[in-house]
Amino acid sequence: SSSSSSSTAQSPFVYTFDDALPLPLLEQLQKAFDSNSPFWHEHGYGSPTTGYFSYQLPFPLPRTTKPNLLSLTIERVYQNAVLQMPSLKEAKFCEWWAHSRHHNDGHSLHYDYILSDGKETRHPIASTVTYLQADCGGPTLVTDQTMDSPLSTVGFAVSPGVNRTLCFEGMRLHCVLPGREVRSTKVKRQRQNIAP
């Protein structure tokens, strides 16, 4: 690809990449996950009966299938992130999901994890957020707190930016802060992002 991203280390465990995706890929993602895209309706997104949902793929991605929008996105996010987090070379799976949130909607503090068959807590090596739209909504807050550490003493707020990828150690407590109140309520703005 002819485009290149720029990396900024926010801390030893939080990184951002601007111009993260080639523009043609970004534009296709913006169209695929636009607020009017059938993706949201077909998945029952926002319904209290649906809850959160995601997809898991083996990683590295199989080379036997033709590259598609998501596989190209996952590969590019990986190429950026592994430069700052070499431990990603050990990844065996990739989980992805997408969100479309109103300006004042945040996402509560949480850890990314699953429970193994033996009920052991397993965190991803890294968690990422790639902003497809960024004209509304608040920053993503990543703290230094883990399930095994004392209460957080440090947090890093990363503001949304179109074509910005945020990458952080998957064991960290994090959330999305709501956007600041806007005076006009005539336009219900939404922000889309994808997390491969």
PDB file of N, CA and C in Angstrom, residues 7-65:
ATOM      1  N   SER A   7       2.731   6.729  14.153  1.00  0.00           N
ATOM      2  CA  SER A   7       2.460   6.155  15.463  1.00  0.00           C
ATOM      3  C   SER A   7       2.871   7.125  16.560  1.00  0.00           C
ATOM      4  N   THR A   8       2.052   7.163  17.623  1.00  0.00           N
ATOM      5  CA  THR A   8       2.379   7.953  18.803  1.00  0.00           C
ATOM      6  C   THR A   8       2.208   7.076  20.024  1.00  0.00           C
ATOM      7  N   ALA A   9       3.237   6.997  20.869  1.00  0.00           N
ATOM      8  CA  ALA A   9       3.146   6.249  22.115  1.00  0.00           C
ATOM      9  C   ALA A   9       2.581   7.171  23.186  1.00  0.00           C
ATOM     10  N   GLN A  10       1.371   6.859  23.678  1.00  0.00           N
ATOM     11  CA  GLN A  10       0.769   7.647  24.748  1.00  0.00           C
ATOM     12  C   GLN A  10       1.326   7.205  26.102  1.00  0.00           C
ATOM     13  N   SER A  11       1.770   5.965  26.192  1.00  0.00           N
ATOM     14  CA  SER A  11       2.293   5.381  27.424  1.00  0.00           C
ATOM     15  C   SER A  11       2.975   4.082  27.036  1.00  0.00           C
ATOM     16  N   PRO A  12       3.518   3.341  28.019  1.00  0.00           N
ATOM     17  CA  PRO A  12       4.103   2.039  27.675  1.00  0.00           C
ATOM     18  C   PRO A  12       3.067   1.006  27.223  1.00  0.00           C
ATOM     19  N   PHE A  13       1.750   1.320  27.340  1.00  0.00           N
ATOM     20  CA  PHE A  13       0.738   0.337  26.955  1.00  0.00           C
ATOM     21  C   PHE A  13      -0.405   0.921  26.127  1.00  0.00           C
ATOM     22  N   VAL A  14      -0.306   2.176  25.707  1.00  0.00           N
ATOM     23  CA  VAL A  14      -1.327   2.814  24.869  1.00  0.00           C
ATOM     24  C   VAL A  14      -0.641   3.474  23.674  1.00  0.00           C
ATOM     25  N   TYR A  15      -1.128   3.178  22.457  1.00  0.00           N
ATOM     26  CA  TYR A  15      -0.541   3.723  21.240  1.00  0.00           C
ATOM     27  C   TYR A  15      -1.653   4.202  20.312  1.00  0.00           C
ATOM     28  N   THR A  16      -1.363   5.220  19.535  1.00  0.00           N
ATOM     29  CA  THR A  16      -2.302   5.658  18.501  1.00  0.00           C
ATOM     30  C   THR A  16      -1.579   5.696  17.162  1.00  0.00           C
ATOM     31  N   PHE A  17      -2.361   5.447  16.110  1.00  0.00           N
ATOM     32  CA  PHE A  17      -1.854   5.469  14.747  1.00  0.00           C
ATOM     33  C   PHE A  17      -2.786   6.340  13.921  1.00  0.00           C
ATOM     34  N   ASP A  18      -2.301   7.457  13.425  1.00  0.00           N
ATOM     35  CA  ASP A  18      -3.096   8.299  12.541  1.00  0.00           C
ATOM     36  C   ASP A  18      -2.869   7.879  11.097  1.00  0.00           C
ATOM     37  N   ASP A  19      -3.849   8.153  10.237  1.00  0.00           N
ATOM     38  CA  ASP A  19      -3.803   7.681   8.849  1.00  0.00           C
ATOM     39  C   ASP A  19      -3.555   6.178   8.826  1.00  0.00           C
ATOM     40  N   ALA A  20      -4.306   5.480   9.672  1.00  0.00           N
ATOM     41  CA  ALA A  20      -4.056   4.061   9.909  1.00  0.00           C
ATOM     42  C   ALA A  20      -4.379   3.169   8.725  1.00  0.00           C
ATOM     43  N   LEU A  21      -5.386   3.550   7.945  1.00  0.00           N
ATOM     44  CA  LEU A  21      -5.823   2.719   6.827  1.00  0.00           C
ATOM     45  C   LEU A  21      -5.642   3.464   5.512  1.00  0.00           C
ATOM     46  N   PRO A  22      -5.375   2.761   4.429  1.00  0.00           N
ATOM     47  CA  PRO A  22      -5.371   3.418   3.119  1.00  0.00           C
ATOM     48  C   PRO A  22      -6.753   4.027   2.874  1.00  0.00           C
ATOM     49  N   LEU A  23      -6.793   5.201   2.237  1.00  0.00           N
ATOM     50  CA  LEU A  23      -8.059   5.911   2.061  1.00  0.00           C
ATOM     51  C   LEU A  23      -9.130   5.097   1.342  1.00  0.00           C
ATOM     52  N   PRO A  24      -8.810   4.355   0.280  1.00  0.00           N
ATOM     53  CA  PRO A  24      -9.870   3.557  -0.352  1.00  0.00           C
ATOM     54  C   PRO A  24     -10.500   2.541   0.615  1.00  0.00           C
ATOM     55  N   LEU A  25      -9.681   1.937   1.481  1.00  0.00           N
ATOM     56  CA  LEU A  25     -10.190   0.986   2.460  1.00  0.00           C
ATOM     57  C   LEU A  25     -11.054   1.704   3.495  1.00  0.00           C
ATOM     58  N   LEU A  26     -10.596   2.851   3.972  1.00  0.00           N
ATOM     59  CA  LEU A  26     -11.375   3.644   4.928  1.00  0.00           C
ATOM     60  C   LEU A  26     -12.741   4.001   4.350  1.00  0.00           C
ATOM     61  N   GLU A  27     -12.765   4.457   3.107  1.00  0.00           N
ATOM     62  CA  GLU A  27     -14.026   4.869   2.484  1.00  0.00           C
ATOM     63  C   GLU A  27     -14.993   3.693   2.339  1.00  0.00           C
ATOM     64  N   GLN A  28     -14.462   2.521   2.031  1.00  0.00           N
ATOM     65  CA  GLN A  28     -15.326   1.337   1.935  1.00  0.00           C
ATOM     66  C   GLN A  28     -15.896   0.966   3.300  1.00  0.00           C
ATOM     67  N   LEU A  29     -15.081   1.070   4.350  1.00  0.00           N
ATOM     68  CA  LEU A  29     -15.561   0.784   5.698  1.00  0.00           C
ATOM     69  C   LEU A  29     -16.615   1.800   6.136  1.00  0.00           C
ATOM     70  N   GLN A  30     -16.382   3.075   5.819  1.00  0.00           N
ATOM     71  CA  GLN A  30     -17.351   4.108   6.177  1.00  0.00           C
ATOM     72  C   GLN A  30     -18.702   3.826   5.531  1.00  0.00           C
ATOM     73  N   LYS A  31     -18.677   3.346   4.308  1.00  0.00           N
ATOM     74  CA  LYS A  31     -19.923   3.011   3.620  1.00  0.00           C
ATOM     75  C   LYS A  31     -20.559   1.763   4.222  1.00  0.00           C
ATOM     76  N   ALA A  32     -19.752   0.747   4.478  1.00  0.00           N
ATOM     77  CA  ALA A  32     -20.271  -0.521   5.001  1.00  0.00           C
ATOM     78  C   ALA A  32     -20.886  -0.370   6.386  1.00  0.00           C
ATOM     79  N   PHE A  33     -20.329   0.568   7.204  1.00  0.00           N
ATOM     80  CA  PHE A  33     -20.803   0.735   8.578  1.00  0.00           C
ATOM     81  C   PHE A  33     -21.436   2.103   8.814  1.00  0.00           C
ATOM     82  N   ASP A  34     -21.894   2.735   7.747  1.00  0.00           N
ATOM     83  CA  ASP A  34     -22.638   3.986   7.866  1.00  0.00           C
ATOM     84  C   ASP A  34     -23.849   3.769   8.771  1.00  0.00           C
ATOM     85  N   SER A  35     -24.322   4.839   9.417  1.00  0.00           N
ATOM     86  CA  SER A  35     -25.438   4.693  10.360  1.00  0.00           C
ATOM     87  C   SER A  35     -26.694   4.142   9.688  1.00  0.00           C
ATOM     88  N   ASN A  36     -26.812   4.293   8.361  1.00  0.00           N
ATOM     89  CA  ASN A  36     -27.970   3.760   7.632  1.00  0.00           C
ATOM     90  C   ASN A  36     -27.696   2.392   6.999  1.00  0.00           C
ATOM     91  N   SER A  37     -26.537   1.829   7.276  1.00  0.00           N
ATOM     92  CA  SER A  37     -26.176   0.532   6.696  1.00  0.00           C
ATOM     93  C   SER A  37     -27.104  -0.564   7.221  1.00  0.00           C
ATOM     94  N   PRO A  38     -27.442  -1.531   6.371  1.00  0.00           N
ATOM     95  CA  PRO A  38     -28.262  -2.661   6.843  1.00  0.00           C
ATOM     96  C   PRO A  38     -27.580  -3.493   7.929  1.00  0.00           C
ATOM     97  N   PHE A  39     -26.261  -3.350   8.074  1.00  0.00           N
ATOM     98  CA  PHE A  39     -25.541  -4.125   9.094  1.00  0.00           C
ATOM     99  C   PHE A  39     -26.194  -3.977  10.461  1.00  0.00           C
ATOM    100  N   TRP A  40     -26.542  -2.753  10.836  1.00  0.00           N
ATOM    101  CA  TRP A  40     -27.067  -2.487  12.187  1.00  0.00           C
ATOM    102  C   TRP A  40     -28.437  -3.119  12.377  1.00  0.00           C
ATOM    103  N   HIS A  41     -29.310  -2.941  11.395  1.00  0.00           N
ATOM    104  CA  HIS A  41     -30.662  -3.500  11.496  1.00  0.00           C
ATOM    105  C   HIS A  41     -30.633  -5.024  11.468  1.00  0.00           C
ATOM    106  N   GLU A  42     -29.849  -5.571  10.563  1.00  0.00           N
ATOM    107  CA  GLU A  42     -29.802  -7.027  10.417  1.00  0.00           C
ATOM    108  C   GLU A  42     -29.222  -7.721  11.649  1.00  0.00           C
ATOM    109  N   HIS A  43     -28.409  -6.996  12.414  1.00  0.00           N
ATOM    110  CA  HIS A  43     -27.840  -7.557  13.635  1.00  0.00           C
ATOM    111  C   HIS A  43     -28.655  -7.204  14.878  1.00  0.00           C
ATOM    112  N   GLY A  44     -29.721  -6.440  14.714  1.00  0.00           N
ATOM    113  CA  GLY A  44     -30.501  -6.026  15.881  1.00  0.00           C
ATOM    114  C   GLY A  44     -29.709  -5.126  16.809  1.00  0.00           C
ATOM    115  N   TYR A  45     -28.806  -4.341  16.227  1.00  0.00           N
ATOM    116  CA  TYR A  45     -27.926  -3.496  17.042  1.00  0.00           C
ATOM    117  C   TYR A  45     -28.760  -2.507  17.853  1.00  0.00           C
ATOM    118  N   GLY A  46     -28.432  -2.383  19.127  1.00  0.00           N
ATOM    119  CA  GLY A  46     -29.135  -1.445  20.002  1.00  0.00           C
ATOM    120  C   GLY A  46     -30.358  -2.031  20.669  1.00  0.00           C
ATOM    121  N   SER A  47     -30.786  -3.209  20.249  1.00  0.00           N
ATOM    122  CA  SER A  47     -31.944  -3.841  20.871  1.00  0.00           C
ATOM    123  C   SER A  47     -31.549  -4.424  22.220  1.00  0.00           C
ATOM    124  N   PRO A  48     -32.372  -4.216  23.249  1.00  0.00           N
ATOM    125  CA  PRO A  48     -32.035  -4.779  24.567  1.00  0.00           C
ATOM    126  C   PRO A  48     -32.005  -6.300  24.571  1.00  0.00           C
ATOM    127  N   THR A  49     -32.637  -6.931  23.582  1.00  0.00           N
ATOM    128  CA  THR A  49     -32.619  -8.397  23.521  1.00  0.00           C
ATOM    129  C   THR A  49     -31.401  -8.944  22.791  1.00  0.00           C
ATOM    130  N   THR A  50     -30.662  -8.073  22.099  1.00  0.00           N
ATOM    131  CA  THR A  50     -29.497  -8.533  21.331  1.00  0.00           C
ATOM    132  C   THR A  50     -28.238  -8.577  22.189  1.00  0.00           C
ATOM    133  N   GLY A  51     -27.999  -7.520  22.949  1.00  0.00           N
ATOM    134  CA  GLY A  51     -26.763  -7.452  23.725  1.00  0.00           C
ATOM    135  C   GLY A  51     -25.569  -7.200  22.819  1.00  0.00           C
ATOM    136  N   TYR A  52     -24.368  -7.335  23.379  1.00  0.00           N
ATOM    137  CA  TYR A  52     -23.161  -7.146  22.586  1.00  0.00           C
ATOM    138  C   TYR A  52     -22.869  -8.413  21.786  1.00  0.00           C
ATOM    139  N   PHE A  53     -22.303  -8.234  20.618  1.00  0.00           N
ATOM    140  CA  PHE A  53     -21.960  -9.375  19.786  1.00  0.00           C
ATOM    141  C   PHE A  53     -20.644  -9.090  19.073  1.00  0.00           C
ATOM    142  N   SER A  54     -19.956 -10.159  18.726  1.00  0.00           N
ATOM    143  CA  SER A  54     -18.687 -10.020  18.023  1.00  0.00           C
ATOM    144  C   SER A  54     -18.457 -11.276  17.189  1.00  0.00           C
ATOM    145  N   TYR A  55     -17.409 -11.214  16.380  1.00  0.00           N
ATOM    146  CA  TYR A  55     -17.024 -12.343  15.535  1.00  0.00           C
ATOM    147  C   TYR A  55     -15.574 -12.692  15.826  1.00  0.00           C
ATOM    148  N   GLN A  56     -15.266 -13.968  15.768  1.00  0.00           N
ATOM    149  CA  GLN A  56     -13.891 -14.418  16.004  1.00  0.00           C
ATOM    150  C   GLN A  56     -13.379 -15.148  14.771  1.00  0.00           C
ATOM    151  N   LEU A  57     -12.149 -14.822  14.405  1.00  0.00           N
ATOM    152  CA  LEU A  57     -11.509 -15.440  13.245  1.00  0.00           C
ATOM    153  C   LEU A  57     -10.166 -16.024  13.666  1.00  0.00           C
ATOM    154  N   PRO A  58      -9.731 -17.111  13.007  1.00  0.00           N
ATOM    155  CA  PRO A  58      -8.376 -17.602  13.277  1.00  0.00           C
ATOM    156  C   PRO A  58      -7.366 -16.584  12.773  1.00  0.00           C
ATOM    157  N   PHE A  59      -6.230 -16.538  13.423  1.00  0.00           N
ATOM    158  CA  PHE A  59      -5.182 -15.610  13.011  1.00  0.00           C
ATOM    159  C   PHE A  59      -3.837 -16.304  13.092  1.00  0.00           C
ATOM    160  N   PRO A  60      -2.973 -16.129  12.102  1.00  0.00           N
ATOM    161  CA  PRO A  60      -3.141 -15.320  10.901  1.00  0.00           C
ATOM    162  C   PRO A  60      -4.329 -15.798  10.067  1.00  0.00           C
ATOM    163  N   LEU A  61      -4.891 -14.860   9.319  1.00  0.00           N
ATOM    164  CA  LEU A  61      -6.051 -15.173   8.503  1.00  0.00           C
ATOM    165  C   LEU A  61      -5.669 -16.168   7.410  1.00  0.00           C
ATOM    166  N   PRO A  62      -6.539 -17.132   7.112  1.00  0.00           N
ATOM    167  CA  PRO A  62      -6.232 -18.116   6.061  1.00  0.00           C
ATOM    168  C   PRO A  62      -5.985 -17.430   4.720  1.00  0.00           C
ATOM    169  N   ARG A  63      -5.008 -17.897   3.982  1.00  0.00           N
ATOM    170  CA  ARG A  63      -4.675 -17.314   2.672  1.00  0.00           C
ATOM    171  C   ARG A  63      -5.450 -17.984   1.540  1.00  0.00           C
ATOM    172  N   THR A  64      -6.323 -18.914   1.889  1.00  0.00           N
ATOM    173  CA  THR A  64      -7.032 -19.666   0.862  1.00  0.00           C
ATOM    174  C   THR A  64      -8.238 -18.912   0.314  1.00  0.00           C
ATOM    175  N   THR A  65      -8.681 -17.885   1.025  1.00  0.00           N
ATOM    176  CA  THR A  65      -9.848 -17.133   0.571  1.00  0.00           C
ATOM    177  C   THR A  65      -9.424 -15.780   0.010  1.00  0.00           C
TER     178      THR A  65
END
